[in-house]
GROMACS .gro file of C-alpha atoms in nm:
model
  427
    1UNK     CA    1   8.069  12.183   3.768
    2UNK     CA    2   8.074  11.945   4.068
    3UNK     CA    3   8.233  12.048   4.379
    4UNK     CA    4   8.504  11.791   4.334
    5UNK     CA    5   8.664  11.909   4.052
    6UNK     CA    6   8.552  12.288   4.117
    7UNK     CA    7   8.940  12.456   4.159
    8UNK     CA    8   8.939  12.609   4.501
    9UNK     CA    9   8.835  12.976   4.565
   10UNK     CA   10   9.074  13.236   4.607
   11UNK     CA   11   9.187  13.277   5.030
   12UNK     CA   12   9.069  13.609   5.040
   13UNK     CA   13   8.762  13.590   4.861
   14UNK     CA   14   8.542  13.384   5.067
   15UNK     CA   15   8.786  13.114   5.081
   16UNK     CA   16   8.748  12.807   5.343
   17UNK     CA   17   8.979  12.933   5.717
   18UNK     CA   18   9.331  12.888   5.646
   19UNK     CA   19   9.532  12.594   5.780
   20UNK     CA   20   9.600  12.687   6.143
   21UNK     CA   21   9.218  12.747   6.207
   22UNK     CA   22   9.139  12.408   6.071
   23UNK     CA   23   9.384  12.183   6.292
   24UNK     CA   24   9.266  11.856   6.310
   25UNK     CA   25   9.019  11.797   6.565
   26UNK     CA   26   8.935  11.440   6.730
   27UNK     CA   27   8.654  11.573   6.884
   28UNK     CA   28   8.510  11.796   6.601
   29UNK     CA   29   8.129  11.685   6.672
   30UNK     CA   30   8.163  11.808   7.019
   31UNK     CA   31   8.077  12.239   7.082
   32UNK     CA   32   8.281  12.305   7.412
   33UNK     CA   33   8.025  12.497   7.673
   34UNK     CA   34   8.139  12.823   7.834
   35UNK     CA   35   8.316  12.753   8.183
   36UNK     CA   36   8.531  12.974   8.388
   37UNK     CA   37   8.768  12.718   8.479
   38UNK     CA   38   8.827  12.604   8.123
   39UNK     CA   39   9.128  12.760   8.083
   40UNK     CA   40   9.251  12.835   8.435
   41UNK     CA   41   9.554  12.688   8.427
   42UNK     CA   42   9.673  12.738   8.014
   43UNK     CA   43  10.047  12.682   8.121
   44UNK     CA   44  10.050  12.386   8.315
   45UNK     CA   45   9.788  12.240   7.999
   46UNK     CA   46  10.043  12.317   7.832
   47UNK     CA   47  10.358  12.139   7.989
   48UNK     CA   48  10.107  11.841   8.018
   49UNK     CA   49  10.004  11.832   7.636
   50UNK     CA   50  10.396  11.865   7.575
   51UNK     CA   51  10.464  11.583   7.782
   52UNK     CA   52  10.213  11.351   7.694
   53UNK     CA   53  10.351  11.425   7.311
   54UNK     CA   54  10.659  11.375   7.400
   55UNK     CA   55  10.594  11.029   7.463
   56UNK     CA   56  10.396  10.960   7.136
   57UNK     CA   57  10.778  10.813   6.968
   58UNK     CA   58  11.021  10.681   7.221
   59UNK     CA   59  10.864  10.328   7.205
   60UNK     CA   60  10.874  10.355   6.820
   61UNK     CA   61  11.252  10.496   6.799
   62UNK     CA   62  11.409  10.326   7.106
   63UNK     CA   63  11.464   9.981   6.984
   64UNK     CA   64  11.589  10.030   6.633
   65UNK     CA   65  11.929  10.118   6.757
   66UNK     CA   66  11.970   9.802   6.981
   67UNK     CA   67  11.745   9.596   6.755
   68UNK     CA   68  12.066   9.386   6.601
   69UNK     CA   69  12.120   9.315   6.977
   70UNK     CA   70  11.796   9.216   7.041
   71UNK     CA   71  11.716   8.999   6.802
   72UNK     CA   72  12.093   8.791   6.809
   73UNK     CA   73  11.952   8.756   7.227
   74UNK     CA   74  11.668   8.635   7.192
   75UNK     CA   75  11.723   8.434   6.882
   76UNK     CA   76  11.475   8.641   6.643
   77UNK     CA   77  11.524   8.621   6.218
   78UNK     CA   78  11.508   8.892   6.023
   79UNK     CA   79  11.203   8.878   5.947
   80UNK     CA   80  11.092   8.836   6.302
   81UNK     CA   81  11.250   9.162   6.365
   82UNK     CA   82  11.109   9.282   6.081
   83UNK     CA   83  10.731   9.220   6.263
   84UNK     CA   84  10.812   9.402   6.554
   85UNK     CA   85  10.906   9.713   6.388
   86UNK     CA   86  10.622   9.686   6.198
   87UNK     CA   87  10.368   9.576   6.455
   88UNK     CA   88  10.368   9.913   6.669
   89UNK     CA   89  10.346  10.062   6.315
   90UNK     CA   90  10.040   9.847   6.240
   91UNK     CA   91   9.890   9.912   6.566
   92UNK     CA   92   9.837  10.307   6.506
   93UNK     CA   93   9.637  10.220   6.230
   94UNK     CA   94   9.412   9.946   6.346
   95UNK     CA   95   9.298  10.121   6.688
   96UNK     CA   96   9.312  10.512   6.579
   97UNK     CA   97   8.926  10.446   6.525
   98UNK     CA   98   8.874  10.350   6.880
   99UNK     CA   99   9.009  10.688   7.018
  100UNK     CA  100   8.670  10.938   6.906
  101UNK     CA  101   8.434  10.619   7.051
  102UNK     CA  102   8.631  10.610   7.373
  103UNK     CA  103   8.637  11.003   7.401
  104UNK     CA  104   8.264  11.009   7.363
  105UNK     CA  105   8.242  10.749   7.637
  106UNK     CA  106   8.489  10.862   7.925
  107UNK     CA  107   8.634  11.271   7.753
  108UNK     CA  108   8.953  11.245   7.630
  109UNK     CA  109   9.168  11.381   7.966
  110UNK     CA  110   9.083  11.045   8.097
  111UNK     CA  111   9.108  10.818   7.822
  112UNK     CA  112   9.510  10.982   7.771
  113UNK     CA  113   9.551  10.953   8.134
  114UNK     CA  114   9.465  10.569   8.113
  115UNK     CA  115   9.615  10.529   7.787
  116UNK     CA  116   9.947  10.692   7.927
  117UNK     CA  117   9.943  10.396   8.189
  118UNK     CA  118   9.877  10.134   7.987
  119UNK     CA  119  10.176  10.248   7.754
  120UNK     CA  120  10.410  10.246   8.039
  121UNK     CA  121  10.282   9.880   8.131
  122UNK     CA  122  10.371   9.799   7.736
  123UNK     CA  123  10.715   9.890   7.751
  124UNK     CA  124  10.792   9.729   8.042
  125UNK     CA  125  10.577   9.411   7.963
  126UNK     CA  126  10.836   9.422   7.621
  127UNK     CA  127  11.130   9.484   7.809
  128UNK     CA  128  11.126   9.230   8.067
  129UNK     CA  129  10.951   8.916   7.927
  130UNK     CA  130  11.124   8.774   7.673
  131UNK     CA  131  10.970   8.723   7.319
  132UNK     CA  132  10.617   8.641   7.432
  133UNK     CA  133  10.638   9.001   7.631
  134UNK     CA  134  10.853   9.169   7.335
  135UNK     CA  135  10.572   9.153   7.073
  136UNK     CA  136  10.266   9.183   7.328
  137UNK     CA  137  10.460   9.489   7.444
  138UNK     CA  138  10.505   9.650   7.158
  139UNK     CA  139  10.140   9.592   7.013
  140UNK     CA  140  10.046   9.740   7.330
  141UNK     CA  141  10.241  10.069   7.270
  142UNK     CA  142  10.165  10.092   6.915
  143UNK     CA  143   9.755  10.080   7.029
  144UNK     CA  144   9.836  10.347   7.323
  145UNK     CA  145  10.041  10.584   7.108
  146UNK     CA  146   9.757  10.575   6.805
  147UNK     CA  147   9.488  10.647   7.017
  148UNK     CA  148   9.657  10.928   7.187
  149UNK     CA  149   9.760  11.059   6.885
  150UNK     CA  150   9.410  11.130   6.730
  151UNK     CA  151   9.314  11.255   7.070
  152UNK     CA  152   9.599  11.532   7.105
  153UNK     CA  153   9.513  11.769   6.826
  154UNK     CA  154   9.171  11.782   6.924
  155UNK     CA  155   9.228  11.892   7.303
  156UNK     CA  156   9.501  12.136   7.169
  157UNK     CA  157   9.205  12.326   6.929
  158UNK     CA  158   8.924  12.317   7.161
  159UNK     CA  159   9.181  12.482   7.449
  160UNK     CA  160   9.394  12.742   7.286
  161UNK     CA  161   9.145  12.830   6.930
  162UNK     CA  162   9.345  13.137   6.907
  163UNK     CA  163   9.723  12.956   6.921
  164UNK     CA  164   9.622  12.680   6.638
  165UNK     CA  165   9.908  12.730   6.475
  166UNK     CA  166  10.182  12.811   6.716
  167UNK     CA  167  10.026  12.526   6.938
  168UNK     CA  168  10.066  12.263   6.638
  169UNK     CA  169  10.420  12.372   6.601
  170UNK     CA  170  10.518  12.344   6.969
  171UNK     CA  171  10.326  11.954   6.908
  172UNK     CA  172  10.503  11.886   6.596
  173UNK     CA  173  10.854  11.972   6.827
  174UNK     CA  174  10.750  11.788   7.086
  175UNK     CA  175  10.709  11.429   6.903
  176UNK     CA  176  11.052  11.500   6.711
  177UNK     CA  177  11.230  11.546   7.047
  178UNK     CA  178  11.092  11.252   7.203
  179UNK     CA  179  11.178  11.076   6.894
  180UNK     CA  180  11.559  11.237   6.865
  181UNK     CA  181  11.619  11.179   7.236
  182UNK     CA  182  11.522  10.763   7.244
  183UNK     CA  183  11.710  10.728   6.951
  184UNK     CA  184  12.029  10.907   7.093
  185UNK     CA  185  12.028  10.807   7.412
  186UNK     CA  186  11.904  10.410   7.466
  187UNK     CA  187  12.277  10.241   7.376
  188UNK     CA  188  12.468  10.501   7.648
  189UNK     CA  189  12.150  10.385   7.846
  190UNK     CA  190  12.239  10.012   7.787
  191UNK     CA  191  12.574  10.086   7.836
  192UNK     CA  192  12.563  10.272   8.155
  193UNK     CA  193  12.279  10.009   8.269
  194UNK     CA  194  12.456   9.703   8.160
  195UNK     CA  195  12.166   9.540   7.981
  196UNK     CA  196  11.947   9.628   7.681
  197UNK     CA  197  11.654   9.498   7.899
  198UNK     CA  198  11.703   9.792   8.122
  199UNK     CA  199  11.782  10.050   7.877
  200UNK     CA  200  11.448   9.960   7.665
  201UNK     CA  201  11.248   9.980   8.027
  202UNK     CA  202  11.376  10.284   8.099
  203UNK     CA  203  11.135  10.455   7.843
  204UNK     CA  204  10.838  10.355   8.094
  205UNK     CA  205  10.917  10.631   8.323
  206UNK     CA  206  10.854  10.941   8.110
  207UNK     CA  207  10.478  10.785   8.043
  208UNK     CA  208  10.482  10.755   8.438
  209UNK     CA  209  10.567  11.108   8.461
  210UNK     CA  210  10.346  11.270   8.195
  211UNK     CA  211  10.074  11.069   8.390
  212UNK     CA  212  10.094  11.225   8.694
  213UNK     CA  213  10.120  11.569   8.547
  214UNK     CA  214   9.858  11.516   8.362
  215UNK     CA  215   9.641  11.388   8.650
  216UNK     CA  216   9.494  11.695   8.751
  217UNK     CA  217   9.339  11.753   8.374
  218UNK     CA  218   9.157  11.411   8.394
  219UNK     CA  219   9.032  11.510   8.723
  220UNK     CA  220   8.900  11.855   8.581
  221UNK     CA  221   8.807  11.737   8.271
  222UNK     CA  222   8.588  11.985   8.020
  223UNK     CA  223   8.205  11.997   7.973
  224UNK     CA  224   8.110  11.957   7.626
  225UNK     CA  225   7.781  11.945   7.485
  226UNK     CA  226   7.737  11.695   7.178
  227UNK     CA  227   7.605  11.810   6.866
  228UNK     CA  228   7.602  11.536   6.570
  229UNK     CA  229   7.712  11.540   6.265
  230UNK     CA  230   7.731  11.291   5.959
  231UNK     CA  231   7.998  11.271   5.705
  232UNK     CA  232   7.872  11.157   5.392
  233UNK     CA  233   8.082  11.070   5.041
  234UNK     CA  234   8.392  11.066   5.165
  235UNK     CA  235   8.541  10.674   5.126
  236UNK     CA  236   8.461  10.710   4.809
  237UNK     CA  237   8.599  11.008   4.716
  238UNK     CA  238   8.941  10.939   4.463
  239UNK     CA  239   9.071  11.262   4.638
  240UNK     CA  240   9.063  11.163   4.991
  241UNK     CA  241   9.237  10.785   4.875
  242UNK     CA  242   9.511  11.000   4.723
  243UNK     CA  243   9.527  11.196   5.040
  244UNK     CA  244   9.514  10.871   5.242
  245UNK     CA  245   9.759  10.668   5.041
  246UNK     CA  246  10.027  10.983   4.984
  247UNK     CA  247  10.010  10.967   5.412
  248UNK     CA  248  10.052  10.576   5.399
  249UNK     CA  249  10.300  10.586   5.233
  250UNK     CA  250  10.551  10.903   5.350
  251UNK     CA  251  10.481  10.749   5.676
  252UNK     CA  252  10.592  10.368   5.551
  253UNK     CA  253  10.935  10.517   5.459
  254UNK     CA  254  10.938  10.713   5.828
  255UNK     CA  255  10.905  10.402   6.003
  256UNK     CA  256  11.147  10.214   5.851
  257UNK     CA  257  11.392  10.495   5.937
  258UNK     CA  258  11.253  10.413   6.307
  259UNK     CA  259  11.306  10.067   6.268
  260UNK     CA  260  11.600   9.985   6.005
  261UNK     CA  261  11.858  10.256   5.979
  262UNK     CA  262  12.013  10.228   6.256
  263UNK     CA  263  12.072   9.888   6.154
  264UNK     CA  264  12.178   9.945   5.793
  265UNK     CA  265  12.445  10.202   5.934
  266UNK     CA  266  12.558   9.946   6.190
  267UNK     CA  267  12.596   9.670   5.917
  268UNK     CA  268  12.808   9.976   5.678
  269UNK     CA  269  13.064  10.003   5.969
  270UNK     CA  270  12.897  10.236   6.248
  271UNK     CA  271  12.945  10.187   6.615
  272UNK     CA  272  12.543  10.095   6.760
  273UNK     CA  273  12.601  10.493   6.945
  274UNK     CA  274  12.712  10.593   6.623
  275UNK     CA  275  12.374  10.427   6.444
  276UNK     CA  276  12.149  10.553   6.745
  277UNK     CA  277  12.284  10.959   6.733
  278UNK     CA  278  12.229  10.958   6.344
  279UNK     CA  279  11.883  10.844   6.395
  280UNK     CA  280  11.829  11.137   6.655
  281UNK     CA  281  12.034  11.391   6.463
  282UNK     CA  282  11.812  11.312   6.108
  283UNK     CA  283  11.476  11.339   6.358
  284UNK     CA  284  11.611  11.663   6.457
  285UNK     CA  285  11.643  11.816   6.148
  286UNK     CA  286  11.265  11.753   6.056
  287UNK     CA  287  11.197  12.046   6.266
  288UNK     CA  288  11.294  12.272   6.023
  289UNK     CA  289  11.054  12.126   5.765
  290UNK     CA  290  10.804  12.024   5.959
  291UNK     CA  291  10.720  12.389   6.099
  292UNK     CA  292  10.832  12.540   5.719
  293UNK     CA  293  10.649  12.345   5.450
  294UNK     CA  294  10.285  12.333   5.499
  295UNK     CA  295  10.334  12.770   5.525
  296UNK     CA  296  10.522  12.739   5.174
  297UNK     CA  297  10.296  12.510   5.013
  298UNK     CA  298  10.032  12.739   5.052
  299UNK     CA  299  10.213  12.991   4.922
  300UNK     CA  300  10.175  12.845   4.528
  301UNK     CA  301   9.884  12.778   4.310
  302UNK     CA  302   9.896  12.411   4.453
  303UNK     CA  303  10.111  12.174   4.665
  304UNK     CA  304  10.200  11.946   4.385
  305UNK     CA  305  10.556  12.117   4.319
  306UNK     CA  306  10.630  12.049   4.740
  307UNK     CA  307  10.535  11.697   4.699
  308UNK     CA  308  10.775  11.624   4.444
  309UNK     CA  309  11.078  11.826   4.681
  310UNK     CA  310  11.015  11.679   4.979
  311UNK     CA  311  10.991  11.288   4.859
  312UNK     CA  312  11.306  11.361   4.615
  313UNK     CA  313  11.464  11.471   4.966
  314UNK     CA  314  11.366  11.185   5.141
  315UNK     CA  315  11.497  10.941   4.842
  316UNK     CA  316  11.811  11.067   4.805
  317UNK     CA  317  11.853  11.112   5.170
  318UNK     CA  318  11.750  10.721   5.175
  319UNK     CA  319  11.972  10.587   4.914
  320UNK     CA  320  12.288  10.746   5.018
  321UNK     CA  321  12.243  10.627   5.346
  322UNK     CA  322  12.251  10.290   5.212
  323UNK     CA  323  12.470  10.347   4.885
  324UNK     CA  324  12.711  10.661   4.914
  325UNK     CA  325  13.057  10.639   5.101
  326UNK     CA  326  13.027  10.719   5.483
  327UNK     CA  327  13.194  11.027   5.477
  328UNK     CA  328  12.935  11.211   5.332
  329UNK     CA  329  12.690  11.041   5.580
  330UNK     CA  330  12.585  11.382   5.783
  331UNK     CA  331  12.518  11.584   5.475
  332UNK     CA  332  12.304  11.245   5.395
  333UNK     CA  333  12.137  11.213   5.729
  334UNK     CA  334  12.052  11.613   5.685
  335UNK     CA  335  11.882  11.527   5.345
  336UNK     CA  336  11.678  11.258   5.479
  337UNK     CA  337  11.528  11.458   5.794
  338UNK     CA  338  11.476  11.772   5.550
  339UNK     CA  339  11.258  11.583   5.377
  340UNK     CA  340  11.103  11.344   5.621
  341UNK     CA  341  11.002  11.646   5.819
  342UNK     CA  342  10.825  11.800   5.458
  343UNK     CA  343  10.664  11.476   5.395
  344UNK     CA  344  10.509  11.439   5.709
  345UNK     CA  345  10.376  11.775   5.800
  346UNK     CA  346  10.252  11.822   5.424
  347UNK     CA  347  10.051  11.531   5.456
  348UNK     CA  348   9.873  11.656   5.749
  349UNK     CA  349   9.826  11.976   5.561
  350UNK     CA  350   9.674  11.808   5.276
  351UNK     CA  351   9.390  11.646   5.497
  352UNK     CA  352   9.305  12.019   5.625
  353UNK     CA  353   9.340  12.184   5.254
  354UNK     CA  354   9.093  11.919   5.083
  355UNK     CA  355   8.872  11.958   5.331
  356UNK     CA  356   8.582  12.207   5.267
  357UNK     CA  357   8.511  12.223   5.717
  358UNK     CA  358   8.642  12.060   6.043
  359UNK     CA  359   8.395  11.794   6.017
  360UNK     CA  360   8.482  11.644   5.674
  361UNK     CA  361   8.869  11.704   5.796
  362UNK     CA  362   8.817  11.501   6.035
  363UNK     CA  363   8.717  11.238   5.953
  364UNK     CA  364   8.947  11.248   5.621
  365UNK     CA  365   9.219  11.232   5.930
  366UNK     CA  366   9.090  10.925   6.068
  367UNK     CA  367   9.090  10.783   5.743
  368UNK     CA  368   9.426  10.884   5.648
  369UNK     CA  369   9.551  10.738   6.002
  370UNK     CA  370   9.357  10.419   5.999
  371UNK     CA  371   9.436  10.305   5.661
  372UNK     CA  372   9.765  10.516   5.576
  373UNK     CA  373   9.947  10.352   5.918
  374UNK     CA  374   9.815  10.037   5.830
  375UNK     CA  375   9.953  10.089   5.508
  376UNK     CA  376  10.266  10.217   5.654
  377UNK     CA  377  10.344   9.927   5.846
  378UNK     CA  378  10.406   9.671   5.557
  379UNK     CA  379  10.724   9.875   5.498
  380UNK     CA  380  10.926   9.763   5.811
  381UNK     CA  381  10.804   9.436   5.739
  382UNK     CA  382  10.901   9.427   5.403
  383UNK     CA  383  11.285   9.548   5.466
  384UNK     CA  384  11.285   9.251   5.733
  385UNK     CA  385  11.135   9.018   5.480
  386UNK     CA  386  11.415   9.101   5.212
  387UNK     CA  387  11.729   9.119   5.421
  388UNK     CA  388  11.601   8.791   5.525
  389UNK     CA  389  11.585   8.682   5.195
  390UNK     CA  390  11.940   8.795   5.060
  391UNK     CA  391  12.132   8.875   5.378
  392UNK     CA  392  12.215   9.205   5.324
  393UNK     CA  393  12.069   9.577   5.267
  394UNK     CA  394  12.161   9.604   4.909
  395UNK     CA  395  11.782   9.494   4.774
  396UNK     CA  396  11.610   9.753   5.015
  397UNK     CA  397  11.713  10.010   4.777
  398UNK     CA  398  11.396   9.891   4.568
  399UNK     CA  399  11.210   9.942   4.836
  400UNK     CA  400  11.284  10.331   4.831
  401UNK     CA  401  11.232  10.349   4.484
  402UNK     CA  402  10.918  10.182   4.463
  403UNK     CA  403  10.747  10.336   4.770
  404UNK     CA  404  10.897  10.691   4.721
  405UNK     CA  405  10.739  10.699   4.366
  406UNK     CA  406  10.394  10.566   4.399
  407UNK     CA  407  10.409  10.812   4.701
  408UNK     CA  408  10.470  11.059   4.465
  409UNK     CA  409  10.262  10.953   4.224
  410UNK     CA  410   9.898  10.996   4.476
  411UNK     CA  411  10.097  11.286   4.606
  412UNK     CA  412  10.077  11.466   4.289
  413UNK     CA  413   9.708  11.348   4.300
  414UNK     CA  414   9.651  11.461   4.641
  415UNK     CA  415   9.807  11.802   4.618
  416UNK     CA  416   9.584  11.962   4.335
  417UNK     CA  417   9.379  12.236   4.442
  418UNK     CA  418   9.057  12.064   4.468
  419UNK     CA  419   8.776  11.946   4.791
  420UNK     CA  420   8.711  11.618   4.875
  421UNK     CA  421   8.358  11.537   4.743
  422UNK     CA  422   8.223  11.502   5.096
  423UNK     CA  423   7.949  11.679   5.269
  424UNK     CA  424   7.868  11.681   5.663
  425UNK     CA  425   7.506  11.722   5.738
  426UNK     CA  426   7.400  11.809   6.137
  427UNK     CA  427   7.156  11.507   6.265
   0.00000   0.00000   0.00000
């Protein structure tokens, strides 16, 4: 029977290492060597990696809230506004590759510190320059947050092997605070500033300040002695596409949380502070599921049943956001970060459970980011595109549907208990 459709071995019976052992690792073909100093300073690694991930949303989560302002300011359509949430969006896709090349070339402490920079120069380059500046700004975030994004996980397994799994947890918080506190706090920031300009610029500093703390890392920076491998079979695998599109696709319907509820809440009555706190409050609740599912979905036979709870969450959550009467709208917003939270963190566990060794995970991962946030990024656009069109929010409802099923549907795909048909081979 070929290893594809071979069911996968019982965990404790020579089963592959469980999920926290096989985190994600951006630097997977690189064997750390033994130094004294490599770990000399764990905590203040750690209040850097936090701080660097805590910067990996506020550019993405910031503008939504003041995006009705934004656009009526500088004279952008619908559809305009539409391409700038989805060009950050786009952006994590298209230059994820670049982040293992660019590791290779300069290690990955100093590729984050520079990266960190150039993401502060993006949000102020989109805050203060008009349209021209607004869309170069925000590509330029979109590049620096993907590439710091594959780079992150792969730091936090070669530095603390034994915390995997606590470590990816105290990550996973870390980008939903970030995301929570942007989205909660830019319109009291415009207000208390006096200009949306301002409030929008204000998100430069924390890059600023995660630079400097992470400063001393770059200067450090680890030995690592390369060891190649090559990962054969895997882009045309029908496993790893399901894995890639389910992650697409979960993350098409985050961002146009990021970019468009806010919006559709203002439109349905909501002050923009309103909008802006149930954005934070629905990123907030993804904690819960983000740190639970992947630990129950290993718990069954398969993760097919999760897939199905966690996008049904999400839909429902989504539709009576847009359709039910606003006084149900926190038991709504609770829904919708439930299963947001599920969706996302099951898709990274999917990359990890089809994956027969770090090697073949990893790259699956920089499949499923390169394609599945391309993917993700005609979402945004396509809300933009359709209010456009009819001048209201009523039509995006399709949207859900349609993206929340064929999610589903390579979900379903995605979550039997079966290996990518890959193999990686040592050159």
């Amino acid at each position: 029977m070929p290893d594809h459709d071979r069911p996968l071995p019982d965990r404790h019976a020579g089963s592959p290492a469980p999920l926290n052992d096989l985190l994600i690792d951006a630097e997977a073909d690189d064997e750390p060597v033994s130094r004294p100093s490599l770990l000399r300073h764990p905590l203040f690694l750690l209040f850097g990696l936090v701080l660097v991930a805590l910067n990996l949303r506020p550019a993405l989560s910031s503008i939504s809230p003041l995006l009705g302002e934004v656009s009526a300011s500088l004279h952008l359509s619908a559809a305009a506004a539409g391409l700038l949430t989805t060009l950050p969006v786009l952006c994590l896709g298209l230059f994820a590759p670049f982040a293992p090349r660019l590791a290779r070339r300069f290690g990955a402490e100093r590729v984050i510190l520079g990266i960190l920079l150039l993401l502060a120069f993006g949000i102020v380059l989109r805050s203060l320059f008009a349209v021209p500046g607004l869309f170069a700004g925000s590509l330029l975030a979109g590049a620096s947050i993907g590439i710091i994004g594959v780079l992150l996980p792969g730091i936090v397994k070669r530095d603390f092997p034994k915390q995997a799994g606590s470590m990816t947890g105290v990550y996973t918080m870390a980008l939903c605070l970030g995301a929570a506190t942007a989205a909660g706090s830019t319109v009291p920031l415009r207000d208390a500033f006096g200009s949306w300009s301002l409030a929008l610029g204000f998100w430069a500093l924390p890059p600023l300040l995660a630079a400097l703390v992470w400063l001393p890392q770059a200067r450090r920076g680890h030995a690592v002695a390369h060891v190649a491998y090559r990962v054969s079979g895997l882009w045309r695998d029908p496993l790893a596409w399901q894995v890639t599109l389910y992650m697409g696709l979960q993350s098409s319907l985050a961002y146009i949380v990021f970019g468009w509820l806010p919006s559709i809440l203002i439109d349905r009555g909501l002050t923009p502070v309103q909008a802006g706190l149930m954005l934070s409050a629905s990123v907030l609740v993804q904690l819960i599921t983000a740190l639970s599912t992947p630990w129950l979905a290993t718990r069954g036979r398969d993760q097919r049943p999760a897939v199905v709870v966690v996008m049904g969450l999400t839909l429902c959550g989504l539709l009576c956001c847009l359709y039910a009467p606003l006084s149900g709208l926190w038991l709504w917003i609770v829904i919708l970060g439930l299963g947001q939270g599920g969706t996302f963190s099951l898709g990274l566990a999917l990359i990890v459970l089809r994956s027969r060794d770090a090697h073949v995970a990893a790259s699956l991962s920089g499949m499923a980011q390169g394609v599945g946030y391309t993917l993700a990024a005609l979402g945004p656009l396509a809300m933009g595109l359709v209010h456009d069109f009819t001048g209201n929010w009523s039509a995006s409802g399709i949207i859900f549907v349609a993206i929340a099923l064929v999610g589903t549907l390579f979900g379903l795909g995605a979550g039997r208990a079966l290996y990518v048909r890959a193999s990686a081979e040592r050159l």
